[in-house]
Short mmCIF file of C-alpha atoms in Angstrom, two decimals:
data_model
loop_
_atom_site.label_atom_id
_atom_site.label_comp_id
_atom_site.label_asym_id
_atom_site.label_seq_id
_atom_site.Cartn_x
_atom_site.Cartn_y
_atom_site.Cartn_z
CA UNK A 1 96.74 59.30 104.86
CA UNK A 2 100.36 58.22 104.10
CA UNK A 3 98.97 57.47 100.28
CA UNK A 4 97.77 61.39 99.86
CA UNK A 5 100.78 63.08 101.76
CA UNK A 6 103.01 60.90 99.42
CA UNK A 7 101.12 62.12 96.32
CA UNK A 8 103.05 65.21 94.89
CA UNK A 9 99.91 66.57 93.28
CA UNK A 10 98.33 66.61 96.26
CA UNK A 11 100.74 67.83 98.09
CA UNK A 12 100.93 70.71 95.17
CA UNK A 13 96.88 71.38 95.41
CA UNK A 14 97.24 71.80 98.93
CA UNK A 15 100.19 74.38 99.35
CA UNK A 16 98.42 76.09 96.30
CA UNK A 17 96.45 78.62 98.19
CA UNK A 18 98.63 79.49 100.36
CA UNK A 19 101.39 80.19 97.97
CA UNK A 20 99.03 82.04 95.49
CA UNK A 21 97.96 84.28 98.90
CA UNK A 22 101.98 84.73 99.63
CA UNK A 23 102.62 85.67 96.24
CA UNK A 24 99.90 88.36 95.89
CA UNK A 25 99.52 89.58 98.95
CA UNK A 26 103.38 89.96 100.10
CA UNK A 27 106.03 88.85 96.92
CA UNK A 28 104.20 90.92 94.27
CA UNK A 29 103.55 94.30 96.58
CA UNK A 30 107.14 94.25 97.02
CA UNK A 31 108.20 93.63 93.23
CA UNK A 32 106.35 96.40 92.47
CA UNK A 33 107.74 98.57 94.99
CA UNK A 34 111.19 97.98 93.64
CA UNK A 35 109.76 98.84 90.46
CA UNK A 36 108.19 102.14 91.02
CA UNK A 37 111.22 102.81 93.18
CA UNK A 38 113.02 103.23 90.11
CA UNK A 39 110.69 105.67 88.17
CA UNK A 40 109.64 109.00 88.87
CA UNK A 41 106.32 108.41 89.12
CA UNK A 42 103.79 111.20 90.97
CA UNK A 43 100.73 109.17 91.37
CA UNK A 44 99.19 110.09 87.96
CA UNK A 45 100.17 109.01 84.62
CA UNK A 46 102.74 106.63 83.61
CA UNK A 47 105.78 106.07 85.26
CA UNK A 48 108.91 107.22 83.66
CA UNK A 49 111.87 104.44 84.22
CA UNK A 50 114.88 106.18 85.95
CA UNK A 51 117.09 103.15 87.40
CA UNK A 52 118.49 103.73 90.68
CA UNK A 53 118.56 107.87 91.09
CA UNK A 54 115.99 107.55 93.57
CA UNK A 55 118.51 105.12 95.58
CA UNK A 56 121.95 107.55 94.68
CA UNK A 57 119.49 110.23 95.96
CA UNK A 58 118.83 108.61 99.32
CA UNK A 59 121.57 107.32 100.05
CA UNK A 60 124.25 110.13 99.49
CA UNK A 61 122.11 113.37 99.50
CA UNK A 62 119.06 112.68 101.39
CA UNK A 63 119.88 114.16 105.33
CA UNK A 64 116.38 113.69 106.44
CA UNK A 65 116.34 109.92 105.81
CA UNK A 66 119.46 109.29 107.33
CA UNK A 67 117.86 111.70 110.26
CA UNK A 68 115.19 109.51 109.87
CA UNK A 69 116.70 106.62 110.32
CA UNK A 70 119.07 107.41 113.34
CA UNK A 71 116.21 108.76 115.44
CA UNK A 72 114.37 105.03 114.81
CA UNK A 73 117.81 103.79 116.37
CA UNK A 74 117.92 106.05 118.78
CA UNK A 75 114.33 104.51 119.64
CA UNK A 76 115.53 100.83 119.18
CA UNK A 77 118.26 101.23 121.55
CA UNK A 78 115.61 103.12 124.03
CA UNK A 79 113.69 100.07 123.32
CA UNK A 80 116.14 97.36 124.30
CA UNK A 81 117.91 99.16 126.82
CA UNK A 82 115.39 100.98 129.19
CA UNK A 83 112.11 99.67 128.54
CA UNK A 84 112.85 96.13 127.96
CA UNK A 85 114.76 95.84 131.25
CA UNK A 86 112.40 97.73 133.38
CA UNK A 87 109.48 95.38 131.70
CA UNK A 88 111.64 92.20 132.70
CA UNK A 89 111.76 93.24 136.42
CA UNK A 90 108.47 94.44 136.56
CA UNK A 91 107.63 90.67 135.19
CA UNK A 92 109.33 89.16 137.42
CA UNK A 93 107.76 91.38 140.71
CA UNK A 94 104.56 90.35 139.12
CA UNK A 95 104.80 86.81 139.14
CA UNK A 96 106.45 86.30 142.36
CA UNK A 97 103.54 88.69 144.06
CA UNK A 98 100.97 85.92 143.10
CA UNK A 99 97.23 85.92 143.93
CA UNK A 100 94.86 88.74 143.37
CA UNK A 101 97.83 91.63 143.05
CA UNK A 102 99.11 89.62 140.37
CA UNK A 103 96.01 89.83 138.02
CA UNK A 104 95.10 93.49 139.43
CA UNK A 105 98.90 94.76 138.41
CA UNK A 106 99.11 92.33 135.11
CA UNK A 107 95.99 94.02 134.11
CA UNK A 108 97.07 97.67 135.31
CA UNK A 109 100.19 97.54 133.32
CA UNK A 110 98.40 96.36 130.31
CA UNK A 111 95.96 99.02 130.21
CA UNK A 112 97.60 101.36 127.69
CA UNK A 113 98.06 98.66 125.16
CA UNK A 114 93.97 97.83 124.83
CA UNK A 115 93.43 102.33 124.43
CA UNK A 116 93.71 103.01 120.89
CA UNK A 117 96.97 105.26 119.72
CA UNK A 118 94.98 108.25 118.69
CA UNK A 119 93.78 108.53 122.27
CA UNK A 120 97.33 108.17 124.06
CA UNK A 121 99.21 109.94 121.77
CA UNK A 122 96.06 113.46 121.88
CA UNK A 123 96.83 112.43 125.57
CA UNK A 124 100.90 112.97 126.14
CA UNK A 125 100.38 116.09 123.29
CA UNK A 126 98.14 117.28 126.37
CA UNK A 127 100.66 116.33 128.81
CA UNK A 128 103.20 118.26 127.19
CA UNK A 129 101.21 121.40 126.86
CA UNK A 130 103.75 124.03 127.68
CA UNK A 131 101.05 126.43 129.20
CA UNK A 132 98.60 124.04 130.59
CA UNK A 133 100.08 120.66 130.44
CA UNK A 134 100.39 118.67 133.78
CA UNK A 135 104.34 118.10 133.26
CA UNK A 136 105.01 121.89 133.25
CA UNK A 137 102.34 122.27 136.20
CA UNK A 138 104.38 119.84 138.07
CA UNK A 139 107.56 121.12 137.58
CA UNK A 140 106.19 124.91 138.85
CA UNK A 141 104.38 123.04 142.09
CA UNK A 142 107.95 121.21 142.74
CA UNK A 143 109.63 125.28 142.61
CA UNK A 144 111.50 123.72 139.42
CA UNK A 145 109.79 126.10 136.75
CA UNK A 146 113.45 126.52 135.14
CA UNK A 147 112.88 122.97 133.95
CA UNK A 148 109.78 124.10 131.96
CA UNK A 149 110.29 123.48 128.08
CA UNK A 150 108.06 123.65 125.27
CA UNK A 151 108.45 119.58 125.18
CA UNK A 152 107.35 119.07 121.61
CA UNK A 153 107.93 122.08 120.26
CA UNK A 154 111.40 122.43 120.96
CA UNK A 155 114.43 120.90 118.89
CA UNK A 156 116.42 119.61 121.62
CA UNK A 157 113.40 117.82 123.50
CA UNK A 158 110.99 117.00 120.61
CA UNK A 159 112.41 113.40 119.63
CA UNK A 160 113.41 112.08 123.68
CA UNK A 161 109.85 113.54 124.20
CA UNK A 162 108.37 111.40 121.60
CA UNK A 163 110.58 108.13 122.36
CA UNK A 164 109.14 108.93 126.01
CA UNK A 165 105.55 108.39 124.81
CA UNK A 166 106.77 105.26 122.63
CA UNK A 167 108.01 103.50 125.28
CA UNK A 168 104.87 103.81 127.41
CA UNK A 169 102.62 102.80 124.90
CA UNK A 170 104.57 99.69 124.41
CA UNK A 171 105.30 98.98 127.73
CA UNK A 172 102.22 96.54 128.11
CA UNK A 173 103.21 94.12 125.43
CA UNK A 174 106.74 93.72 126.54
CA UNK A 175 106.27 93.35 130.08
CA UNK A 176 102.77 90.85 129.11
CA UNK A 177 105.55 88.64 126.64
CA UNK A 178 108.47 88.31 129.57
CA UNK A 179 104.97 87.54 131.98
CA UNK A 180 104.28 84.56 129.58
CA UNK A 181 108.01 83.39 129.31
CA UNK A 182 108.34 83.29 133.16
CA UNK A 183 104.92 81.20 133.58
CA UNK A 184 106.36 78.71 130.91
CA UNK A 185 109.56 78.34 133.55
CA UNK A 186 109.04 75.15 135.64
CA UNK A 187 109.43 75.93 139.88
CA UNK A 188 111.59 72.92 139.98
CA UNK A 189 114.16 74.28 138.22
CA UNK A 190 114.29 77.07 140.78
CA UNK A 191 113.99 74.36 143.89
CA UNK A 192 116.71 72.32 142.65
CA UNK A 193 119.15 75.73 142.09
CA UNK A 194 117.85 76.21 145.71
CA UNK A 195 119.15 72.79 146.78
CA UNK A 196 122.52 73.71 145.33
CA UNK A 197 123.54 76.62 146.88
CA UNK A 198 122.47 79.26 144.47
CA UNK A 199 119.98 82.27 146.11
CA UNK A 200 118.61 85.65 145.43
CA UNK A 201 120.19 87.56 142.25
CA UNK A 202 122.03 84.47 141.06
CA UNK A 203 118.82 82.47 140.52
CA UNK A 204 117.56 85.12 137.84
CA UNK A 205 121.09 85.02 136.05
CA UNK A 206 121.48 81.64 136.13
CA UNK A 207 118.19 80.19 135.47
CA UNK A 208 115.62 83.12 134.45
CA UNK A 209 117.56 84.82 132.16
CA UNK A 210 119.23 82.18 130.30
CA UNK A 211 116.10 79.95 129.49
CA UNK A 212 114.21 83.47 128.54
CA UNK A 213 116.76 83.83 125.76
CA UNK A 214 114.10 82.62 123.21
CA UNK A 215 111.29 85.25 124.87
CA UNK A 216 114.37 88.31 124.77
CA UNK A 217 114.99 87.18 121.23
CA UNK A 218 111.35 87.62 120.38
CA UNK A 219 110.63 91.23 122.52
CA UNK A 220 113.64 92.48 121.02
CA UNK A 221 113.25 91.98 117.44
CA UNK A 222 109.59 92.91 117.54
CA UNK A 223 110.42 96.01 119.38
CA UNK A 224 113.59 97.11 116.65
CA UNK A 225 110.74 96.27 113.65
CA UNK A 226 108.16 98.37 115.58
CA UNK A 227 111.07 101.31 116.05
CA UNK A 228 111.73 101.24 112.45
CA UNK A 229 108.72 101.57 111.24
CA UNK A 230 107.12 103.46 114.04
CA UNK A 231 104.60 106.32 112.25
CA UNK A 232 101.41 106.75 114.22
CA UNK A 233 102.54 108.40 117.17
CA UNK A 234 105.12 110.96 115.03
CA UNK A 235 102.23 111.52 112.91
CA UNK A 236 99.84 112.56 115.96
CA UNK A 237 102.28 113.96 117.93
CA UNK A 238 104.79 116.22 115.90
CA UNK A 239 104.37 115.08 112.97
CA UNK A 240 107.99 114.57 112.76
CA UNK A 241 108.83 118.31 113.35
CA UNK A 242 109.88 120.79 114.60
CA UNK A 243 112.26 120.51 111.37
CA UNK A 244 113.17 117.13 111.13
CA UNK A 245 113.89 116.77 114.85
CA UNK A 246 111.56 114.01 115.44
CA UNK A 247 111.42 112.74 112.14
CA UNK A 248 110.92 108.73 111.43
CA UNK A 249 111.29 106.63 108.64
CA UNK A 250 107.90 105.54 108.30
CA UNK A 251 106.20 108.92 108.74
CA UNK A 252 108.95 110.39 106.24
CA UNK A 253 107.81 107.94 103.65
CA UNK A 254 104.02 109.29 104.12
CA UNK A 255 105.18 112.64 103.72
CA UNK A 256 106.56 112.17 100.43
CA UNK A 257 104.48 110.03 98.59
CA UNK A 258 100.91 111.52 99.76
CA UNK A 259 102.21 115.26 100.88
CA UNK A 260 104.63 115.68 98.15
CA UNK A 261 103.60 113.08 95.28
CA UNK A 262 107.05 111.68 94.89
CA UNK A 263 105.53 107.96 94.90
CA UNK A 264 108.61 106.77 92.99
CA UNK A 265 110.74 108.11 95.47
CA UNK A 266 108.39 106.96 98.82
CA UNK A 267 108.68 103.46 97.07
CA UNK A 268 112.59 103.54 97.30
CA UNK A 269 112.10 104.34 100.84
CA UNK A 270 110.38 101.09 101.56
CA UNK A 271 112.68 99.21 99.44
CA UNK A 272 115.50 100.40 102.29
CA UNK A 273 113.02 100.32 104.77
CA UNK A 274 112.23 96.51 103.98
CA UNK A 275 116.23 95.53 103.80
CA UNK A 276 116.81 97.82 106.93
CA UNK A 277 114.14 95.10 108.59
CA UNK A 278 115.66 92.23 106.87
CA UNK A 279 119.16 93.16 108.47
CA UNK A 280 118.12 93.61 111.94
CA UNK A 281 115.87 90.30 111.98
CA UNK A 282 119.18 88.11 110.61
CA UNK A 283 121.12 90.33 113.49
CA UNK A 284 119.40 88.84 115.72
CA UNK A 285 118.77 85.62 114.60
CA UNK A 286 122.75 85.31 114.72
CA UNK A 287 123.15 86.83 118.06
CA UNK A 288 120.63 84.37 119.42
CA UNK A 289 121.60 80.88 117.55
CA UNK A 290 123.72 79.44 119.70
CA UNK A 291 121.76 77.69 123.25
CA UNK A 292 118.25 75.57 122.78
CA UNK A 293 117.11 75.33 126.04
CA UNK A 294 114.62 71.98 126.69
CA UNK A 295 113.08 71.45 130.23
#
């Protein structure tokens, strides 16, 4: 075995495929798009060669993109900083409950995550309903009809409305990936905290919290990748309207290269879509560096 791994032909034959797969199936897509992203190509015919005006566009003229983009923050930051916390403590309630509640609960919260999109998000547009929707209905039976809004269809509550159903259909995999991380934390870590004075609150900041670093790392760049380039919801839900209230990246890219046959111009989107990605994962991969935790 030694002989073949120390052959470099071999070695070559073997890393072959999957090289040839990387380079077709991810390197060359994205060569291309930084092609077309330079031409003014409509889907037809043959591209004309522009340079960068599709970027200079973008970047300096373009206000829906930038809207684009700041709502898909907006929805990162809802990400790491209200659902992400509320799935850690609900992970932690879970596994301490133990027993039957545990798997009954584990399963309950993880229920959304198995329905297919189309079906939640045809689900909070029903919600929503302004004449018939159960959130308006509750509001009258609770005497607060002045709350009443047309949730999607109005400016000021269209994108919190659509981060709202975001969060809930993510909920499941965040609170099922801190689950996992807490499992993977030995009891005897815990016991031995116990034996030196620490209790309650300070166990979680102490022990859970620190050696979940790795998990939090994980959750939160998945969930900032998932922001950016959320699409299906906007796209069944508002569609990004009304305006460009609830517009995202993702769905903004759709619009123009199959609505408004501006391929070119879509494909400079994902060129700044794909660097926007690139950014946040090497954010994060700084921000988390520092601690290796071993137990």
């Amino acid at each position: 075995m030694q002989k073949v791994l120390s052959d470099k032909k071999t070695i070559l034959l073997l890393v072959l495929p999957g090289l040839l797969i990387y380079t077709f199936a991810i390197l060359f897509p994205i060569i291309l798009s930084i092609y077309l992203g330079m031409t003014d190509w409509s889907g037809i015919g043959k591209p004309n060669f522009i340079g960068l005006e599709n970027f200079k566009k973008i970047i300096f003229s373009d206000t829906t993109f930038w809207k684009s983009l700041r709502n898909a923050i907006f929805l990162a930051l809802a990400y790491v900083f209200v659902q992400h916390p509320i799935a850690l403590i609900f992970a932690i309630m879970i596994d301490k409950i133990g027993g039957k509640p545990e798997k009954v609960f584990r399963t309950i919260f993880f229920i959304p995550c198995v329905i297919p999109v189309v079906v939640t998000s045809r689900m909070w547009v029903s919600l929503y309903d302004p004449q018939y929707g159960l959130i308006n209905k509750i509001l009258d039976f609770l005497h607060l009809g002045f709350l009443k809004q047309q949730w999607l269809g109005d400016m000021k509550t269209a994108l919190i409305s659509v981060i709202i159903i975001c969060m809930w259909q993510g909920f499941g995999w965040a609170l099922l990936i801190y689950y996992a991380g807490l499992k993977g934390i030995p009891e005897e870590l815990y016991e031995a905290a116990r034996i030196d004075g620490a209790t309650g609150f300070k166990l979680y900041t102490k022990i859970t919290v620190p050696l979940l670093k790795p998990v939090i790392k994980v959750n939160f760049t998945i969930a900032i990748i998932y922001a950016l380039k959320q699409m299906e919801t906007v796209y069944l839900t508002t569609n990004g309207g009304p305006g460009d209230a609830s517009q995202f990246l993702a769905n903004y890219l759709y619009i123009r290269a199959f609505n408004s046959y501006q391929y070119g111009y879509a494909n400079a989107i994902s060129v700044l879509f794909v660097i926007a990605c690139l950014a946040v994962n090497i954010f994060f991969q700084k921000i988390f560096k520092s601690e290796n935790y071993e137990f």
